[in-house]
CSV table of C-alpha atoms and ligand atoms in Angstrom, one decimal:
chain,number,residue,atom,x,y,z
A,3,MET,CA,-39.5,158.1,210.3
A,4,ALA,CA,-39.8,155.4,207.9
A,5,ASP,CA,-42.4,152.6,208.6
A,6,ASN,CA,-40.0,149.9,208.5
A,7,VAL,CA,-36.6,149.3,210.0
A,8,LEU,CA,-35.5,147.0,207.2
A,9,THR,CA,-36.1,146.8,203.6
A,10,LEU,CA,-34.8,144.1,201.2
A,11,ASN,CA,-35.8,145.1,197.6
A,12,ASN,CA,-35.2,142.6,195.0
A,13,ILE,CA,-31.9,141.7,196.3
A,14,GLU,CA,-29.4,139.1,194.3
A,15,VAL,CA,-26.2,137.9,196.3
A,16,VAL,CA,-23.6,135.6,194.3
A,17,TYR,CA,-20.7,133.7,196.1
A,18,ASP,CA,-17.5,133.7,193.9
A,19,PHE,CA,-18.6,135.9,191.6
A,20,VAL,CA,-20.9,133.3,189.9
A,21,SER,CA,-22.8,131.2,192.1
A,22,LEU,CA,-26.1,133.1,192.4
A,23,ALA,CA,-27.4,131.9,196.3
A,24,ILE,CA,-30.2,135.0,196.2
A,25,LYS,CA,-32.6,135.5,193.3
A,26,GLY,CA,-34.5,138.8,194.0
A,27,VAL,CA,-35.4,138.6,197.9
A,28,SER,CA,-37.9,141.2,199.0
A,29,LEU,CA,-38.8,141.4,202.7
A,30,HIS,CA,-39.3,144.2,205.2
A,31,VAL,CA,-39.3,144.5,209.5
A,32,PRO,CA,-41.8,147.1,210.5
A,33,GLN,CA,-40.4,149.5,213.2
A,34,GLY,CA,-40.9,147.3,216.6
A,35,GLY,CA,-42.1,144.5,214.5
A,36,MET,CA,-41.6,140.4,214.9
A,37,VAL,CA,-40.5,139.0,211.5
A,38,ALA,CA,-39.7,135.5,211.0
A,39,LEU,CA,-37.7,134.5,207.6
A,40,LEU,CA,-38.3,130.6,207.2
A,41,GLY,CA,-36.8,127.9,204.7
A,42,ALA,CA,-34.9,124.1,204.5
A,43,ASN,CA,-31.2,124.0,204.9
A,44,GLY,CA,-29.6,125.8,201.5
A,45,ALA,CA,-33.2,127.9,201.1
A,46,GLY,CA,-30.8,131.1,201.5
A,47,LYS,CA,-31.6,132.0,205.0
A,48,SER,CA,-28.2,132.6,206.8
A,49,THR,CA,-27.2,134.7,203.6
A,50,THR,CA,-29.8,136.9,203.3
A,51,LEU,CA,-29.0,137.5,207.3
A,52,LYS,CA,-25.2,138.6,205.6
A,53,SER,CA,-26.6,140.7,203.4
A,54,ILE,CA,-28.1,142.7,205.7
A,55,SER,CA,-24.4,142.4,208.0
A,56,GLY,CA,-22.4,142.9,205.9
A,57,LEU,CA,-20.5,139.9,206.6
A,58,LEU,CA,-20.4,138.1,202.6
A,59,ALA,CA,-17.1,139.8,202.1
A,60,ALA,CA,-15.5,137.1,204.2
A,61,GLU,CA,-16.8,134.0,201.9
A,62,ARG,CA,-16.2,136.0,199.1
A,63,GLY,CA,-20.2,136.7,198.5
A,64,GLU,CA,-21.7,140.3,197.4
A,65,VAL,CA,-24.9,142.0,196.7
A,66,ARG,CA,-25.0,142.5,193.4
A,67,ARG,CA,-28.1,144.2,192.9
A,68,GLY,CA,-31.1,145.1,194.8
A,69,ASP,CA,-31.7,147.9,198.0
A,70,VAL,CA,-30.7,146.9,201.5
A,71,ARG,CA,-32.2,150.1,203.4
A,72,PHE,CA,-32.0,150.2,207.5
A,73,LEU,CA,-33.5,153.0,208.4
A,74,ASP,CA,-32.7,155.6,206.0
A,75,HIS,CA,-29.1,154.5,205.3
A,76,ASP,CA,-28.3,152.5,202.4
A,77,LEU,CA,-26.4,149.5,204.1
A,78,ARG,CA,-24.7,148.2,200.9
A,79,ALA,CA,-22.3,151.3,200.7
A,80,LEU,CA,-21.3,150.8,204.4
A,81,PRO,CA,-18.8,148.3,206.3
A,82,PRO,CA,-20.3,145.7,208.9
A,83,GLN,CA,-18.7,147.7,211.7
A,84,GLU,CA,-20.2,150.7,210.7
A,85,ARG,CA,-23.7,148.6,210.4
A,86,VAL,CA,-23.6,147.7,213.8
A,87,ARG,CA,-22.5,150.8,214.6
A,88,LEU,CA,-26.0,152.1,213.5
A,89,GLY,CA,-28.3,149.2,214.7
A,90,VAL,CA,-27.8,146.0,212.8
A,91,ALA,CA,-27.0,143.4,215.4
A,92,HIS,CA,-26.6,139.9,213.9
A,93,VAL,CA,-26.1,136.5,216.0
A,94,LEU,CA,-24.5,133.9,213.5
A,95,GLU,CA,-25.7,129.9,213.5
A,96,GLY,CA,-24.4,128.0,216.2
A,97,ARG,CA,-23.6,130.4,219.4
A,98,ARG,CA,-20.0,131.9,218.4
A,99,VAL,CA,-19.0,133.1,222.2
A,100,PHE,CA,-15.4,133.9,223.4
A,101,GLU,CA,-15.0,129.8,224.9
A,102,HIS,CA,-12.0,130.6,227.5
A,103,LEU,CA,-13.7,134.2,228.3
A,104,THR,CA,-16.5,134.1,231.1
A,105,PRO,CA,-20.1,135.2,230.3
A,106,ASP,CA,-18.9,138.5,232.0
A,107,GLU,CA,-15.7,139.4,230.0
A,108,ASN,CA,-18.0,137.8,226.9
A,109,LEU,CA,-20.2,140.6,227.4
A,110,ILE,CA,-17.7,143.5,227.7
A,111,ALA,CA,-15.3,142.1,224.9
A,112,ALA,CA,-18.7,143.2,222.5
A,113,SER,CA,-19.2,146.7,223.7
A,114,ALA,CA,-15.9,148.0,222.7
A,115,ILE,CA,-17.2,150.8,221.3
A,116,ARG,CA,-19.1,151.9,224.7
A,117,SER,CA,-18.8,153.9,227.5
A,118,ARG,CA,-17.8,152.4,230.8
A,119,HIS,CA,-21.3,153.8,232.0
A,120,ASP,CA,-23.2,151.6,228.8
A,121,VAL,CA,-21.5,149.1,229.5
A,122,ALA,CA,-22.3,148.3,232.8
A,123,ARG,CA,-25.7,149.4,232.1
A,124,ASN,CA,-26.1,146.8,229.2
A,125,LYS,CA,-24.6,144.1,231.1
A,126,GLU,CA,-27.6,145.1,233.6
A,127,ARG,CA,-29.8,144.7,230.9
A,128,VAL,CA,-28.4,141.3,229.9
A,129,TYR,CA,-28.6,140.0,233.5
A,130,THR,CA,-31.9,141.1,233.6
A,131,TYR,CA,-32.8,139.5,230.6
A,132,PHE,CA,-31.2,136.7,231.0
A,133,PRO,CA,-30.6,135.9,235.2
A,134,ARG,CA,-29.0,132.4,234.3
A,135,LEU,CA,-26.1,134.0,232.6
A,136,TYR,CA,-25.9,136.2,235.7
A,137,GLU,CA,-25.4,133.1,237.5
A,138,ARG,CA,-22.6,131.6,235.2
A,139,ARG,CA,-20.5,135.1,235.0
A,140,THR,CA,-17.8,133.8,236.4
A,141,SER,CA,-17.2,130.4,234.6
A,142,GLN,CA,-15.4,129.4,231.3
A,143,ALA,CA,-18.4,130.4,228.9
A,144,GLY,CA,-17.1,127.0,227.5
A,145,TYR,CA,-18.6,125.4,230.0
A,146,LEU,CA,-21.9,127.2,229.6
A,147,SER,CA,-24.9,124.7,228.2
A,148,GLY,CA,-26.0,124.8,224.6
A,149,GLY,CA,-28.9,126.8,225.8
A,150,GLU,CA,-26.9,129.2,228.2
A,151,GLN,CA,-24.2,130.0,225.0
A,152,GLN,CA,-27.2,131.1,223.0
A,153,MET,CA,-28.4,133.1,225.5
A,154,LEU,CA,-24.3,134.7,226.0
A,155,ALA,CA,-24.6,135.3,222.1
A,156,ILE,CA,-27.7,136.9,221.8
A,157,GLY,CA,-26.7,139.1,225.2
A,158,ARG,CA,-23.3,140.2,223.6
A,159,ALA,CA,-25.5,141.4,220.5
A,160,LEU,CA,-27.7,143.2,222.7
A,161,MET,CA,-24.7,145.1,224.3
A,162,THR,CA,-24.3,146.8,221.0
A,163,GLN,CA,-27.8,148.8,221.5
A,164,PRO,CA,-29.3,147.3,218.5
A,165,LYS,CA,-32.3,148.6,217.2
A,166,LEU,CA,-32.3,145.3,214.8
A,167,LEU,CA,-31.5,141.9,216.2
A,168,MET,CA,-31.1,139.1,213.7
A,169,LEU,CA,-31.3,135.9,214.7
A,170,ASP,CA,-29.4,132.7,212.4
A,171,GLU,CA,-31.5,129.6,214.1
A,172,PRO,CA,-31.3,130.2,217.5
A,173,SER,CA,-33.1,127.2,218.4
A,174,LEU,CA,-30.2,124.6,216.6
A,175,GLY,CA,-29.5,121.7,218.8
A,176,LEU,CA,-31.4,122.9,221.8
A,177,ALA,CA,-34.2,121.1,223.7
A,178,PRO,CA,-38.2,122.6,223.0
A,179,PHE,CA,-38.6,124.0,226.9
A,180,LEU,CA,-35.3,125.9,226.1
A,181,VAL,CA,-36.2,127.0,222.9
A,182,ALA,CA,-39.5,128.3,224.3
A,183,GLU,CA,-37.7,129.8,227.4
A,184,ILE,CA,-35.5,131.9,224.8
A,185,PHE,CA,-37.8,132.8,222.8
A,186,GLN,CA,-40.4,134.2,225.2
A,187,ILE,CA,-37.4,136.4,226.1
A,188,ILE,CA,-37.2,137.9,222.9
A,189,ARG,CA,-40.3,138.7,222.7
A,190,SER,CA,-40.0,140.3,226.3
A,191,ILE,CA,-37.4,142.5,224.7
A,192,ASN,CA,-39.3,143.6,221.8
A,193,LYS,CA,-42.7,144.5,223.7
A,194,GLU,CA,-40.7,146.4,226.5
A,195,GLU,CA,-37.9,147.9,224.0
A,196,GLY,CA,-39.6,148.2,220.8
A,197,LEU,CA,-36.3,146.2,219.3
A,198,SER,CA,-37.2,144.8,215.8
A,199,VAL,CA,-36.5,141.1,215.3
A,200,LEU,CA,-35.9,139.2,212.1
A,201,LEU,CA,-35.5,135.3,213.1
A,202,VAL,CA,-34.0,133.5,210.8
A,203,GLU,CA,-35.3,129.2,211.7
A,204,GLN,CA,-35.8,126.0,210.1
A,205,ASN,CA,-38.2,125.4,213.4
A,206,ALA,CA,-41.2,127.1,211.6
A,207,VAL,CA,-43.4,125.7,214.7
A,208,ALA,CA,-41.7,127.6,217.4
A,209,ALA,CA,-41.0,130.5,215.5
A,210,LEU,CA,-44.2,131.6,213.8
A,211,GLU,CA,-45.8,131.6,218.0
A,212,ILE,CA,-43.7,134.6,218.5
A,213,VAL,CA,-43.5,136.7,215.5
A,214,SER,CA,-46.3,138.9,213.5
A,215,HIS,CA,-45.1,137.9,209.9
A,216,GLY,CA,-43.1,135.4,208.3
A,217,TYR,CA,-41.4,134.8,205.3
A,218,LEU,CA,-40.5,131.5,203.2
A,219,ILE,CA,-37.9,131.1,201.3
A,220,GLU,CA,-37.1,128.2,198.4
A,221,SER,CA,-33.7,128.2,196.1
A,222,GLY,CA,-33.2,131.5,197.0
A,223,ARG,CA,-36.6,133.1,196.8
A,224,ILE,CA,-39.0,134.2,198.7
A,225,VAL,CA,-42.7,131.9,197.2
A,226,MET,CA,-44.9,132.9,200.4
A,227,HIS,CA,-45.6,135.8,202.3
A,228,ASP,CA,-48.2,136.1,205.4
A,229,SER,CA,-49.4,136.6,208.9
A,230,ALA,CA,-47.9,133.8,211.5
A,231,GLU,CA,-51.6,132.8,212.3
A,232,ALA,CA,-52.1,132.5,208.1
A,233,LEU,CA,-49.1,130.7,207.7
A,234,LYS,CA,-49.8,128.1,210.4
A,235,LYS,CA,-52.8,127.2,208.9
A,236,ASN,CA,-51.4,127.0,205.3
A,237,PRO,CA,-51.6,123.3,204.0
A,238,ASP,CA,-48.2,123.7,201.8
A,239,ILE,CA,-46.3,125.0,205.5
A,240,GLN,CA,-47.8,122.6,207.5
A,241,GLU,CA,-47.1,119.6,205.7
A,242,PHE,CA,-43.4,120.4,204.9
A,243,TYR,CA,-42.5,122.6,207.8
A,244,LEU,CA,-44.7,122.5,211.0
A,245,GLY,CA,-44.6,118.1,210.3
A,246,GLY,CA,-49.0,117.9,209.9
A,247,THR,CA,-50.9,115.5,208.6
B,325,ATP,P1,-28.9,126.5,206.6
B,325,ATP,O1,-29.9,126.3,207.7
B,325,ATP,O2,-28.0,125.1,206.2
B,325,ATP,O3,-27.9,127.8,206.7
B,325,ATP,P2,-29.3,128.6,204.5
B,325,ATP,O4,-30.9,128.2,204.3
B,325,ATP,O5,-28.9,129.4,205.9
B,325,ATP,O6,-29.2,126.7,205.0
B,325,ATP,P3,-27.1,129.3,202.6
B,325,ATP,O7,-26.6,128.9,204.2
B,325,ATP,O8,-27.5,130.8,203.0
B,325,ATP,O9,-28.6,128.8,203.0
B,325,ATP,O10,-27.4,128.8,201.2
B,325,ATP,C1,-27.7,129.1,200.5
B,325,ATP,C2,-27.2,129.2,199.0
B,325,ATP,O11,-25.9,129.6,199.2
B,325,ATP,C3,-26.5,127.3,199.2
B,325,ATP,O12,-26.6,126.9,197.6
B,325,ATP,C4,-25.0,127.4,199.6
B,325,ATP,O13,-24.7,126.3,199.1
B,325,ATP,C5,-24.7,128.4,198.6
B,325,ATP,N1,-23.7,129.4,199.8
B,325,ATP,C6,-23.2,129.8,201.2
B,325,ATP,N2,-22.7,129.8,201.8
B,325,ATP,C7,-21.7,129.8,200.7
B,325,ATP,C8,-20.4,130.2,200.3
B,325,ATP,N3,-19.5,130.9,201.4
B,325,ATP,N4,-19.9,130.0,199.1
B,325,ATP,C9,-20.4,129.6,198.1
B,325,ATP,N5,-21.7,129.3,198.6
B,325,ATP,C10,-22.4,129.5,199.5
């Protein structure tokens, strides 16, 4: 079996045929690993995730060069729904949930390709990890707090039984205690199930607490790759991303 669940090799992404957003990015996520992709606004984090899940086409973007490998699959050759079926889950920035549906209905709606038995089991699993969602399971999702909506967005991804969970800025707009709670839950899912995680964050402080490795992207290029411990001590990271001295 491949050592890495995901390998990006020198990918380039363009929007509208000309606008080069990603300029030769290589990164990997080991099987069962937790890796962060850090960077400022507009650096190319979301674009990188979309190149993996296949959601670029909807925005007139495309991977123009390079490999996107998931286990033994060449993802570039596959449509987004096939990538989900293989085990790639992408939680988009901004907690996209169906606001007029309940959490329960949101979870069921995310599981169209699973049997009824799988849906019941997966729902139970999501509620075990996120007991708050269970408490709110009959409210409209639009009335949930920001943190609860983020939990629901992650729960929807878990309903697809992913092997790789990609999270785009899950901490955005949430109070620090909620970020800590959600990140600890993600870490326990990783530990208990060996689910591999690629975490995109501007909040480097919180991200580097839970991942083992991180990449720093600037203007569409990876400019640093190291262990979380080393990144935390790096003066540039401290100055620009950790609010350090
Ligand atoms: P943010 O945290 O603000 O989402 P990011 O690091 O995720 O930033 P991207 O959203 O991937 O960055 O953007 C990378 C570059 O690609 C930016 O220059 C952005 O303007 C450009 N870009 C992103 N989406 C599109 C699009 N749909 N069409 C054209 N250009 C885009």
